[in-house]
CSV table of N, CA and C in Angstrom, one decimal:
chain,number,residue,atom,x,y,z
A,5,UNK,N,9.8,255.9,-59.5
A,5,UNK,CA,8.7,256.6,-60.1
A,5,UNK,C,7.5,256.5,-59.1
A,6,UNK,N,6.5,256.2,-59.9
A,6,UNK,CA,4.9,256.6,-59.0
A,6,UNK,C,5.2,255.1,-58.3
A,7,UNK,N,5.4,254.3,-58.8
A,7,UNK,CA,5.2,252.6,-57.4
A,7,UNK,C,6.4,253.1,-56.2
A,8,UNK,N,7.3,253.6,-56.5
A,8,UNK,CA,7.9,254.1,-55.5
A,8,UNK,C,7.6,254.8,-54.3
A,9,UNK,N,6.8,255.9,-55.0
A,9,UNK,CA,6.1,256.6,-53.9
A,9,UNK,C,5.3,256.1,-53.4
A,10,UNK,N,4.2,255.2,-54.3
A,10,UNK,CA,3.4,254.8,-53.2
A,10,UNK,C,3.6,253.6,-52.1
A,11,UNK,N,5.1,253.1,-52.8
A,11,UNK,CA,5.2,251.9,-51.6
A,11,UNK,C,6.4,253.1,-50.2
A,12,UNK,N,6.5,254.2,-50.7
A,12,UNK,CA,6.8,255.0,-49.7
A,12,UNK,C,6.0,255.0,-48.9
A,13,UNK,N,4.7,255.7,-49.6
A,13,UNK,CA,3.7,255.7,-48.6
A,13,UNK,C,2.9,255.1,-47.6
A,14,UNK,N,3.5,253.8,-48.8
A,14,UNK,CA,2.7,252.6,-47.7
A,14,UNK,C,3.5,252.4,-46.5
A,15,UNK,N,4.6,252.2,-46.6
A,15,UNK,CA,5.4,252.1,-45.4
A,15,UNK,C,5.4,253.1,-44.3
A,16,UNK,N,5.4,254.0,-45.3
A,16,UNK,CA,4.7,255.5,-43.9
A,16,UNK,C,3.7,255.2,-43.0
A,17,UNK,N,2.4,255.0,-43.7
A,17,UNK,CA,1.4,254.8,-43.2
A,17,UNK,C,1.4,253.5,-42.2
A,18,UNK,N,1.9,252.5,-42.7
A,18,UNK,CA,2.1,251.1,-42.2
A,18,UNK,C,2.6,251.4,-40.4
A,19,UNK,N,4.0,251.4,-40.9
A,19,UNK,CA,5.0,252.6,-39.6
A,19,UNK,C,3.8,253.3,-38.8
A,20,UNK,N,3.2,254.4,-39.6
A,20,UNK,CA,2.4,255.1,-38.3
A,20,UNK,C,1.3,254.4,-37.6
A,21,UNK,N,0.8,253.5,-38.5
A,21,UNK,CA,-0.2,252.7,-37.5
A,21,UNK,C,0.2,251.8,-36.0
A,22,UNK,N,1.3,251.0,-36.7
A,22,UNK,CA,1.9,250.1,-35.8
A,22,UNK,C,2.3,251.2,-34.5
A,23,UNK,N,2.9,252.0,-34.8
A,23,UNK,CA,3.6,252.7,-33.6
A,23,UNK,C,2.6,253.5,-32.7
A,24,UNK,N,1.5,253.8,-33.4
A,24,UNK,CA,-0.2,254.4,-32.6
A,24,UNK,C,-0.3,253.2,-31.7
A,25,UNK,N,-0.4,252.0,-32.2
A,25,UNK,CA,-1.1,251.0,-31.7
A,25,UNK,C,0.4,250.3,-30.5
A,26,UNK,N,1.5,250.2,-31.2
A,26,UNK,CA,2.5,250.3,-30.1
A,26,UNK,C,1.9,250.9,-28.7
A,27,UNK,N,2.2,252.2,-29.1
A,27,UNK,CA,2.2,253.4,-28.1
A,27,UNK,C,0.8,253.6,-27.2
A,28,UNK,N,-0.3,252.6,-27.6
A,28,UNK,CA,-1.6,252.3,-27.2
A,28,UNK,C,-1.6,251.6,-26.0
A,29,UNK,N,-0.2,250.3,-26.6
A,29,UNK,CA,-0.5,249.0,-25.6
A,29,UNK,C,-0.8,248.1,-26.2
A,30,UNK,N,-1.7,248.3,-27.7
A,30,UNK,CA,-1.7,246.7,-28.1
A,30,UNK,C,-0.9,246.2,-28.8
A,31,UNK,N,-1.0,244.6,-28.6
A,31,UNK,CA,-0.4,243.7,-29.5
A,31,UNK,C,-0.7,243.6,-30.2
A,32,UNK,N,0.3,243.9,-31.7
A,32,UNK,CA,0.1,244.0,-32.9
A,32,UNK,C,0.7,242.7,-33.6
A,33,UNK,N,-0.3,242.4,-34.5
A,33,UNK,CA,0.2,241.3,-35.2
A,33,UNK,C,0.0,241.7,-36.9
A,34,UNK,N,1.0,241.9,-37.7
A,34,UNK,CA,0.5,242.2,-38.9
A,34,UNK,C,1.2,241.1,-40.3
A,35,UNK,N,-0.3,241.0,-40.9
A,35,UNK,CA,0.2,239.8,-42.0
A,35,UNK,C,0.7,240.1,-43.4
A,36,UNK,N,1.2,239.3,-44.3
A,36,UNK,CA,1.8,239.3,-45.4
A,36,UNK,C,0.3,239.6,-46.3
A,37,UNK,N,0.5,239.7,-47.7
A,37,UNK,CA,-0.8,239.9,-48.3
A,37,UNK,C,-0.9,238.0,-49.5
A,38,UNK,N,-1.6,238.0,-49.4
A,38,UNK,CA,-1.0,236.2,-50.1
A,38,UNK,C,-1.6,236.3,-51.5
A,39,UNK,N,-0.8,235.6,-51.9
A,39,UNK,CA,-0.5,235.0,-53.1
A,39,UNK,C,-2.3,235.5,-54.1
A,40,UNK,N,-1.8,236.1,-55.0
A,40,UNK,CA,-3.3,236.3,-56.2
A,40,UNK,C,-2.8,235.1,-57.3
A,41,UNK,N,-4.4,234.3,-57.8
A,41,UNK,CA,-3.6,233.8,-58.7
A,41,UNK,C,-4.3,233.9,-60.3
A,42,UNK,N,-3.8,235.7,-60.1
A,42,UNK,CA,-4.2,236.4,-61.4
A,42,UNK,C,-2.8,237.0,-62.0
A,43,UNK,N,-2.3,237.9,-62.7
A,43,UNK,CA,-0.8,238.7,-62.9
A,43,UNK,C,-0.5,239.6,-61.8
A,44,UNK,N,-1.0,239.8,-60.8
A,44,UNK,CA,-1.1,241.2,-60.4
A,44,UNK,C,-0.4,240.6,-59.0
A,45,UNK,N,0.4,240.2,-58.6
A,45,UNK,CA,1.6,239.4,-57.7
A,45,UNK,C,2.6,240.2,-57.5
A,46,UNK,N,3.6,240.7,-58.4
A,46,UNK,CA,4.6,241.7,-58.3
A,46,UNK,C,4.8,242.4,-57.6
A,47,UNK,N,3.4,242.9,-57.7
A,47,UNK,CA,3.7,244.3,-56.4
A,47,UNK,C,3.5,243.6,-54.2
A,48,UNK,N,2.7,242.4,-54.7
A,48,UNK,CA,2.9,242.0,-53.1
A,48,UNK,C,4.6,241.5,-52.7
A,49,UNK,N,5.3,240.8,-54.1
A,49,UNK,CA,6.6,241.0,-53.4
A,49,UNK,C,6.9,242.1,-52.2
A,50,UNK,N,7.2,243.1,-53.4
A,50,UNK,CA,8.0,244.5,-52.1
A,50,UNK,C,7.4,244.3,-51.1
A,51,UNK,N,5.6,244.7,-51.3
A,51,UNK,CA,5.1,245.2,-50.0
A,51,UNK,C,5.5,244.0,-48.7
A,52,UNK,N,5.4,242.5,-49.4
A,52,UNK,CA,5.1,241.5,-48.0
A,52,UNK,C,6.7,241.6,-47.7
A,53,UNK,N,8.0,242.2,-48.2
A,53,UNK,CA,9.2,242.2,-48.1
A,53,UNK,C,9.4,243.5,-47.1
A,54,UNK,N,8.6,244.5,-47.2
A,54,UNK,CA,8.4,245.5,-46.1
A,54,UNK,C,7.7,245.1,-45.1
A,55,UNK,N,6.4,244.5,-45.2
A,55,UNK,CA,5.9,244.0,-43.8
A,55,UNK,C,6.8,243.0,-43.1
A,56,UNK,N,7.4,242.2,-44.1
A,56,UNK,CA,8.4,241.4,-43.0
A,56,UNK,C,9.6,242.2,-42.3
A,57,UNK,N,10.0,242.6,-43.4
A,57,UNK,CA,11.7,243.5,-42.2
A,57,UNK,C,10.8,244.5,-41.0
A,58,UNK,N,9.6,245.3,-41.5
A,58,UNK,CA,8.9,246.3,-40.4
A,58,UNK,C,8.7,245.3,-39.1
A,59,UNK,N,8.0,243.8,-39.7
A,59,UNK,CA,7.9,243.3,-38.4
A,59,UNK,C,9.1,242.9,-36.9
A,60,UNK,N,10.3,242.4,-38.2
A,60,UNK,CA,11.1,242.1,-37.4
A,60,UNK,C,11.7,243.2,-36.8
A,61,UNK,N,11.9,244.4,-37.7
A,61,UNK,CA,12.7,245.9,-36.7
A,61,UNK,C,11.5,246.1,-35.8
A,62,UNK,N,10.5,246.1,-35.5
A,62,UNK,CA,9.7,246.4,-34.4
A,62,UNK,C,9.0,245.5,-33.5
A,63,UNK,N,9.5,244.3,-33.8
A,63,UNK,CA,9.3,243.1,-32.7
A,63,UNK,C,8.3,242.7,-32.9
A,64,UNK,N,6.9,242.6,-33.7
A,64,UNK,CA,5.8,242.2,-33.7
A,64,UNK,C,5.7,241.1,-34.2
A,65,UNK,N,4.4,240.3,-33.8
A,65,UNK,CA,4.1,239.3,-34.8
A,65,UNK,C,3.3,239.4,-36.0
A,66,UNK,N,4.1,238.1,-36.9
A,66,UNK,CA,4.0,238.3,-38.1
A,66,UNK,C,3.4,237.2,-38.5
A,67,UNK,N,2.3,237.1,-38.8
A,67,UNK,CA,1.3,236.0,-40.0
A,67,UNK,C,1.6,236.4,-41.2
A,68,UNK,N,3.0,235.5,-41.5
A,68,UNK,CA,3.4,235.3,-42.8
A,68,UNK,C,2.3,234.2,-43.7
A,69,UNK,N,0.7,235.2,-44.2
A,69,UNK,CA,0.0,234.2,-45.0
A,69,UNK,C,0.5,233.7,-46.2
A,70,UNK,N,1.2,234.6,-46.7
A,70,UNK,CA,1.7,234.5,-48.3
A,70,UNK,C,2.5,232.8,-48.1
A,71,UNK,N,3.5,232.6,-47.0
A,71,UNK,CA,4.3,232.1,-47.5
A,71,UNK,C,3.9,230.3,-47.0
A,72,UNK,N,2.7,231.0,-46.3
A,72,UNK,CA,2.1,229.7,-45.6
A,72,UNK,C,1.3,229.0,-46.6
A,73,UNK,N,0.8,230.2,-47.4
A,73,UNK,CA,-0.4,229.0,-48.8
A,73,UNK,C,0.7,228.9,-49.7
A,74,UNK,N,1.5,229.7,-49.8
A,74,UNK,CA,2.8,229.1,-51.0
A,74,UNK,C,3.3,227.9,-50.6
A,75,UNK,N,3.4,227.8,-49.3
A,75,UNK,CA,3.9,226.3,-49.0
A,75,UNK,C,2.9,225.2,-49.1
A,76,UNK,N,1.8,225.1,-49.3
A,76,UNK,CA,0.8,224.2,-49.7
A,76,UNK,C,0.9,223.6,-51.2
A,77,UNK,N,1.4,222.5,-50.9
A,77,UNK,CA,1.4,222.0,-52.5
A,77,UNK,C,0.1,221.9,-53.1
A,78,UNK,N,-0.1,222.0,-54.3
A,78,UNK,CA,-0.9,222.6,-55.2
A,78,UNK,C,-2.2,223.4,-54.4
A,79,UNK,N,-0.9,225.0,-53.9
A,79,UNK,CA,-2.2,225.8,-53.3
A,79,UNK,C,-2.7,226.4,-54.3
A,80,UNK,N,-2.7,226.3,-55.0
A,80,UNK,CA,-4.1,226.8,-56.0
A,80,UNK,C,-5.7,226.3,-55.9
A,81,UNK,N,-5.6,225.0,-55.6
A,81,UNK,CA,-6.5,224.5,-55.0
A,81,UNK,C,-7.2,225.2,-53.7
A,82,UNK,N,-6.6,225.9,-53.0
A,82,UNK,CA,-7.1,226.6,-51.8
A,82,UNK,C,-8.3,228.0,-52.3
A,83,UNK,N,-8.2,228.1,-53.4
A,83,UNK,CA,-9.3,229.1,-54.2
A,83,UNK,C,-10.3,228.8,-54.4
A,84,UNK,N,-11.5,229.8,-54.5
A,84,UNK,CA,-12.6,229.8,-55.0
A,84,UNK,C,-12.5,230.4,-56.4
A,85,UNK,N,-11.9,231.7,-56.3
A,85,UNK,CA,-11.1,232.7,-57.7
A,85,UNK,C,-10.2,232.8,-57.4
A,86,UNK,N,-9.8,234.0,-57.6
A,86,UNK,CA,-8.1,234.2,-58.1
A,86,UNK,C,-8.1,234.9,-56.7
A,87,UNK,N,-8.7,235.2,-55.9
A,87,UNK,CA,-8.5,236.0,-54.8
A,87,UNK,C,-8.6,235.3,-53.4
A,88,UNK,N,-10.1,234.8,-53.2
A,88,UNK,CA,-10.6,234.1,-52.0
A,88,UNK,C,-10.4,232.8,-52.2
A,89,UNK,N,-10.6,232.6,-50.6
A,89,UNK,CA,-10.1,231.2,-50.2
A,89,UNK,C,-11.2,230.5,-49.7
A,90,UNK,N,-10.8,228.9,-50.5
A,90,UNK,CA,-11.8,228.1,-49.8
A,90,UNK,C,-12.1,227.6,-48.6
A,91,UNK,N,-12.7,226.5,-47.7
A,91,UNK,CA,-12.8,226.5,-46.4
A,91,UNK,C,-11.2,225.9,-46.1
A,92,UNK,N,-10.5,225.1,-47.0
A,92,UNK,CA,-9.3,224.7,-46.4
A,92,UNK,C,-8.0,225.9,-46.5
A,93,UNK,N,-8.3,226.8,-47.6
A,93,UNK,CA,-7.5,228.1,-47.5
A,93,UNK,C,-7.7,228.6,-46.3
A,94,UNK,N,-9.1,229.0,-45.9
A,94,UNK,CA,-9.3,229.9,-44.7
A,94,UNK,C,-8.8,229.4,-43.1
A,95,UNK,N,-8.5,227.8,-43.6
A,95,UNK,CA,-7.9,227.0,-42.5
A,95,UNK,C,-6.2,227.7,-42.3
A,96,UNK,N,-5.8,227.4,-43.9
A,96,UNK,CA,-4.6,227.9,-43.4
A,96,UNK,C,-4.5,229.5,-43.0
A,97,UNK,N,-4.8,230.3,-43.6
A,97,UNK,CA,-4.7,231.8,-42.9
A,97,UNK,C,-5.3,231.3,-41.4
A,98,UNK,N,-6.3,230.8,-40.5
A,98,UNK,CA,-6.6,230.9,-39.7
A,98,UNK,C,-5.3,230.1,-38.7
A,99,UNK,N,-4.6,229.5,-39.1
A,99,UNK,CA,-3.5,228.8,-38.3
A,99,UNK,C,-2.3,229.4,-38.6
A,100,UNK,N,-2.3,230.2,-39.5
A,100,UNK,CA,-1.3,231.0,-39.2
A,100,UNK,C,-1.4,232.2,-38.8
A,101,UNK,N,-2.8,232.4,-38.4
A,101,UNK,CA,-2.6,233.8,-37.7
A,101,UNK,C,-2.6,233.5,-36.4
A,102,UNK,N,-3.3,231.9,-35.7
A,102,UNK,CA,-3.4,231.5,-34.5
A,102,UNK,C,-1.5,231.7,-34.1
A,103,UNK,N,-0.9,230.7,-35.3
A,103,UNK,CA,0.4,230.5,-34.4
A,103,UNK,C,0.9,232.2,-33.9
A,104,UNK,N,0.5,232.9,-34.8
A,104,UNK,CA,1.3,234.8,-34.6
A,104,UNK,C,0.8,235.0,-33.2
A,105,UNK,N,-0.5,235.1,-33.3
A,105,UNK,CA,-0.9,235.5,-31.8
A,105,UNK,C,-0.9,234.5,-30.7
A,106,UNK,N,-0.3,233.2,-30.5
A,106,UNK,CA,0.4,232.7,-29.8
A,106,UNK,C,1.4,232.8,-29.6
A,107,UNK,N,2.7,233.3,-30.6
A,107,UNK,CA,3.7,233.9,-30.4
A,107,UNK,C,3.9,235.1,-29.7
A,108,UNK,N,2.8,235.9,-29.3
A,108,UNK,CA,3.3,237.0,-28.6
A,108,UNK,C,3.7,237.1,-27.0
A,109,UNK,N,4.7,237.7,-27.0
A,109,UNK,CA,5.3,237.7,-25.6
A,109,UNK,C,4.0,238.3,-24.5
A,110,UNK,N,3.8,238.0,-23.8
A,110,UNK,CA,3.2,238.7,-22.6
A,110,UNK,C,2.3,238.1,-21.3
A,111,UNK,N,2.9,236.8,-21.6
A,111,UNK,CA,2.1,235.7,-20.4
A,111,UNK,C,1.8,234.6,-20.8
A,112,UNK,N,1.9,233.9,-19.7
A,112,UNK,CA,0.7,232.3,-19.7
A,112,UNK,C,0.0,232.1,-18.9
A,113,UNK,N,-1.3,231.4,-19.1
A,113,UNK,CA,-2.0,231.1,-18.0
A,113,UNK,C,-1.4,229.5,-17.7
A,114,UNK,N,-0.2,229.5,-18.1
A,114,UNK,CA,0.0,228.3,-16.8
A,114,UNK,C,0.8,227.0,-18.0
A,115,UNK,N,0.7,226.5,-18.1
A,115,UNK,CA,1.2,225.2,-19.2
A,115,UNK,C,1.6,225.5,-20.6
A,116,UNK,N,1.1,226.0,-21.4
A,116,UNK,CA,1.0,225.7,-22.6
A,116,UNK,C,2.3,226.9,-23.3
A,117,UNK,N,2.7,227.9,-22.4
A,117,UNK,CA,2.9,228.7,-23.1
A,117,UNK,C,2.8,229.7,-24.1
A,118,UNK,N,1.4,229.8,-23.8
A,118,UNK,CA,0.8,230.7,-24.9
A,118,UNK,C,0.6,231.9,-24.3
A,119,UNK,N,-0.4,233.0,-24.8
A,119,UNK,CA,-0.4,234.6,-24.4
A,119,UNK,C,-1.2,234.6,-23.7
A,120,UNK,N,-1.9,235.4,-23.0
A,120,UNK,CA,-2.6,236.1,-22.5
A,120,UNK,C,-3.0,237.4,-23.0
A,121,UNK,N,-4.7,237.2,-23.7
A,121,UNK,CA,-5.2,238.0,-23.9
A,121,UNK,C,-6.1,238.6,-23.5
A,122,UNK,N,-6.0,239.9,-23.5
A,122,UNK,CA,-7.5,240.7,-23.0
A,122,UNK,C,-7.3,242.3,-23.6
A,123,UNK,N,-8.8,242.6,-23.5
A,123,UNK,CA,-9.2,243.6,-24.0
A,123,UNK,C,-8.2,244.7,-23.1
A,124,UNK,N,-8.0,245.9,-23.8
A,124,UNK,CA,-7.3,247.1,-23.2
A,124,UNK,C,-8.1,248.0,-23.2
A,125,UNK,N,-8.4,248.9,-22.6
A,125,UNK,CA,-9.7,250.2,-22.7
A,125,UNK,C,-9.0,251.1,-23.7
A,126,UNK,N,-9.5,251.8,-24.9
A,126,UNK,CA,-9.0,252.4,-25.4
A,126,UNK,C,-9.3,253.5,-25.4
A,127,UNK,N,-8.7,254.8,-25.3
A,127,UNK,CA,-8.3,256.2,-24.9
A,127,UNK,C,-10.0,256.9,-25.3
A,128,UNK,N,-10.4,257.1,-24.0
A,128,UNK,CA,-11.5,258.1,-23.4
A,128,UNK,C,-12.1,259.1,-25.3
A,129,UNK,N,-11.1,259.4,-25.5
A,129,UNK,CA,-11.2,260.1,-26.9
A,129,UNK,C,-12.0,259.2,-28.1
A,130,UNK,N,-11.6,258.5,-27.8
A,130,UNK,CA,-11.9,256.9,-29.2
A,130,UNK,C,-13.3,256.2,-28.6
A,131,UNK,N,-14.3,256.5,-29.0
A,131,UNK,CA,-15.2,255.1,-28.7
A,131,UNK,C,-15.3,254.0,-28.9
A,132,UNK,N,-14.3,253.4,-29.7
A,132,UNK,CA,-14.1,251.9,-30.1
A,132,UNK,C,-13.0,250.9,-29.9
A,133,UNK,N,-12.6,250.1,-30.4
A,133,UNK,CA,-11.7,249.1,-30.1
A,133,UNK,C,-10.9,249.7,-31.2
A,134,UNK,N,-9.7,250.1,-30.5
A,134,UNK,CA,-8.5,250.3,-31.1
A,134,UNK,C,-8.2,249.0,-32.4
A,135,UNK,N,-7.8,248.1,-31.8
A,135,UNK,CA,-7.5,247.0,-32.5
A,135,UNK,C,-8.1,246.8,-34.0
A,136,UNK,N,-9.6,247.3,-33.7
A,136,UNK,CA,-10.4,246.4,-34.7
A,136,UNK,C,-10.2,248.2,-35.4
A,137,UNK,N,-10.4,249.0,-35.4
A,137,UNK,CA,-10.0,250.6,-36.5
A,137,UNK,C,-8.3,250.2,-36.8
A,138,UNK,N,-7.7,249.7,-36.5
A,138,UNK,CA,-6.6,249.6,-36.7
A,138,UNK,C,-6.6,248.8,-38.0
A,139,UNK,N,-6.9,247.2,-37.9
A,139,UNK,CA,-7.0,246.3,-38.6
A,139,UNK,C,-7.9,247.1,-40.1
A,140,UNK,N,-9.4,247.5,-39.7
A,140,UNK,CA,-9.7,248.4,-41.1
A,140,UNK,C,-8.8,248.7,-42.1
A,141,UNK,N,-8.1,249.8,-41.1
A,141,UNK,CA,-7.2,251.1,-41.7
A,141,UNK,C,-6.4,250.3,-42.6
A,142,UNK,N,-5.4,249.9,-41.6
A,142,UNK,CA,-4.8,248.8,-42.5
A,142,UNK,C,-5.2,248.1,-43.5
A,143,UNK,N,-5.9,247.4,-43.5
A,143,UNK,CA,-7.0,246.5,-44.6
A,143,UNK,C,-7.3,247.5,-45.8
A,144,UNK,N,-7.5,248.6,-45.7
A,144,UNK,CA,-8.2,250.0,-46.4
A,144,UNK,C,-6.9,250.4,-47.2
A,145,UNK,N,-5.5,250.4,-46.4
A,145,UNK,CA,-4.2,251.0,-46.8
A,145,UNK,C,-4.2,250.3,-48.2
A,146,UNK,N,-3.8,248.5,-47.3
A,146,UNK,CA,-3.1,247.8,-48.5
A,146,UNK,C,-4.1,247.5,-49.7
A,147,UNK,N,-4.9,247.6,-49.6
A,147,UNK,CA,-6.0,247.5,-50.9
A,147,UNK,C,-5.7,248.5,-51.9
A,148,UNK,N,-5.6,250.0,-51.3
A,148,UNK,CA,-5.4,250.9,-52.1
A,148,UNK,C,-4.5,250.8,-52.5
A,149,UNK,N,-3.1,250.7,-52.1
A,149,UNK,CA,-1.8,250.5,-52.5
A,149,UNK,C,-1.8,250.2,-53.9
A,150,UNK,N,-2.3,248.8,-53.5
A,150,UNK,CA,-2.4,247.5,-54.6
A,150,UNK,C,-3.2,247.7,-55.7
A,151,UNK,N,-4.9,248.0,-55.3
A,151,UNK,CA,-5.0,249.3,-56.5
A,151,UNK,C,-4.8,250.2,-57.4
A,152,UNK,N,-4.0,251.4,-56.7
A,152,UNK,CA,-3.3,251.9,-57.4
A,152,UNK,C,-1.7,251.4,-58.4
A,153,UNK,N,-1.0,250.6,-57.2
A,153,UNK,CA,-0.2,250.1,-58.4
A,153,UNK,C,-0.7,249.0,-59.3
A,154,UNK,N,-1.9,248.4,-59.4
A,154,UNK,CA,-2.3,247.8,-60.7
A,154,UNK,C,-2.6,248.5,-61.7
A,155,UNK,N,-2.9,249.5,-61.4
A,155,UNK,CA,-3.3,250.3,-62.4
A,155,UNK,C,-2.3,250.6,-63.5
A,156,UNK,N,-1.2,251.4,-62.8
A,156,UNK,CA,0.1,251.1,-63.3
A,156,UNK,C,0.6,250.1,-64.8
A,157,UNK,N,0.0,249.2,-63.8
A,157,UNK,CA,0.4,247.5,-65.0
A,157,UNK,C,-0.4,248.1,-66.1
């Protein structure tokens, strides 16, 4: 029915970003949506079950936050509400998005094994950082999604 379509959608849209930003040059890293602790959970199943398989069929990294505060014993504690995170919640999404973007393939400066990052000029057309319209959009997508399918409920 209608959740159908719109997790069609989402995946459309999802897909077309990653592959803009593929096809850019940058390194994409895209995350799970984590854990609410209100009813409205159900629908992040599917979607964080599509961001994972999308990540792995298109090689990207993945900040699995969902499964990182689910693994915190009594992460409920990591809230302020049912939504936001306290300073030790924001700890964990921040280490798990460090480990993603240390996971990406494309250099070391030398020992550690980690990436090499730097800015990429983005297309003459665009006046801004790719990356950061990217991440928005995104951010903008899954909100609506989840929006709309609460409504549903």
């Amino acid at each position: 029915g209608q959740q159908a379509r719109r997790i069609a959608e989402f995946r459309f849209n999802l897909e077309r970003m990653v592959d803009l930003a593929l096809a850019n040059g940058s390194k994409v890293v895209i995350s799970t949506i984590t854990p609410r602790l209100d009813s409205h959970n159900d629908n992040a199943v599917d979607t964080n079950s599509l961001i994972r398989e999308m990540a792995g069929r298109k090689g990207i990294a993945l900040a699995d936050n969902s499964a990182a505060i689910a693994a915190v014993d009594g992460f409920k504690s990591l809230y302020i509400d049912h939504v936001h995170f306290n300073d030790a919640g924001n700890a964990v999404l921040a280490n798990t998005f460090f480990n993603a973007v240390k996971s990406i393939k494309g250099g070391s400066s030398g020992g550690g094994g980690g990436c090499s990052m730097s800015y990429v000029d983005p297309p003459s057309r665009w006046p801004m950082n790719f990356e950061l319209l990217l991440f928005v959009i995104l951010s903008f997508v899954v909100l609506r999604v989840l929006a709309g399918i609460r409504r549903e409920n």
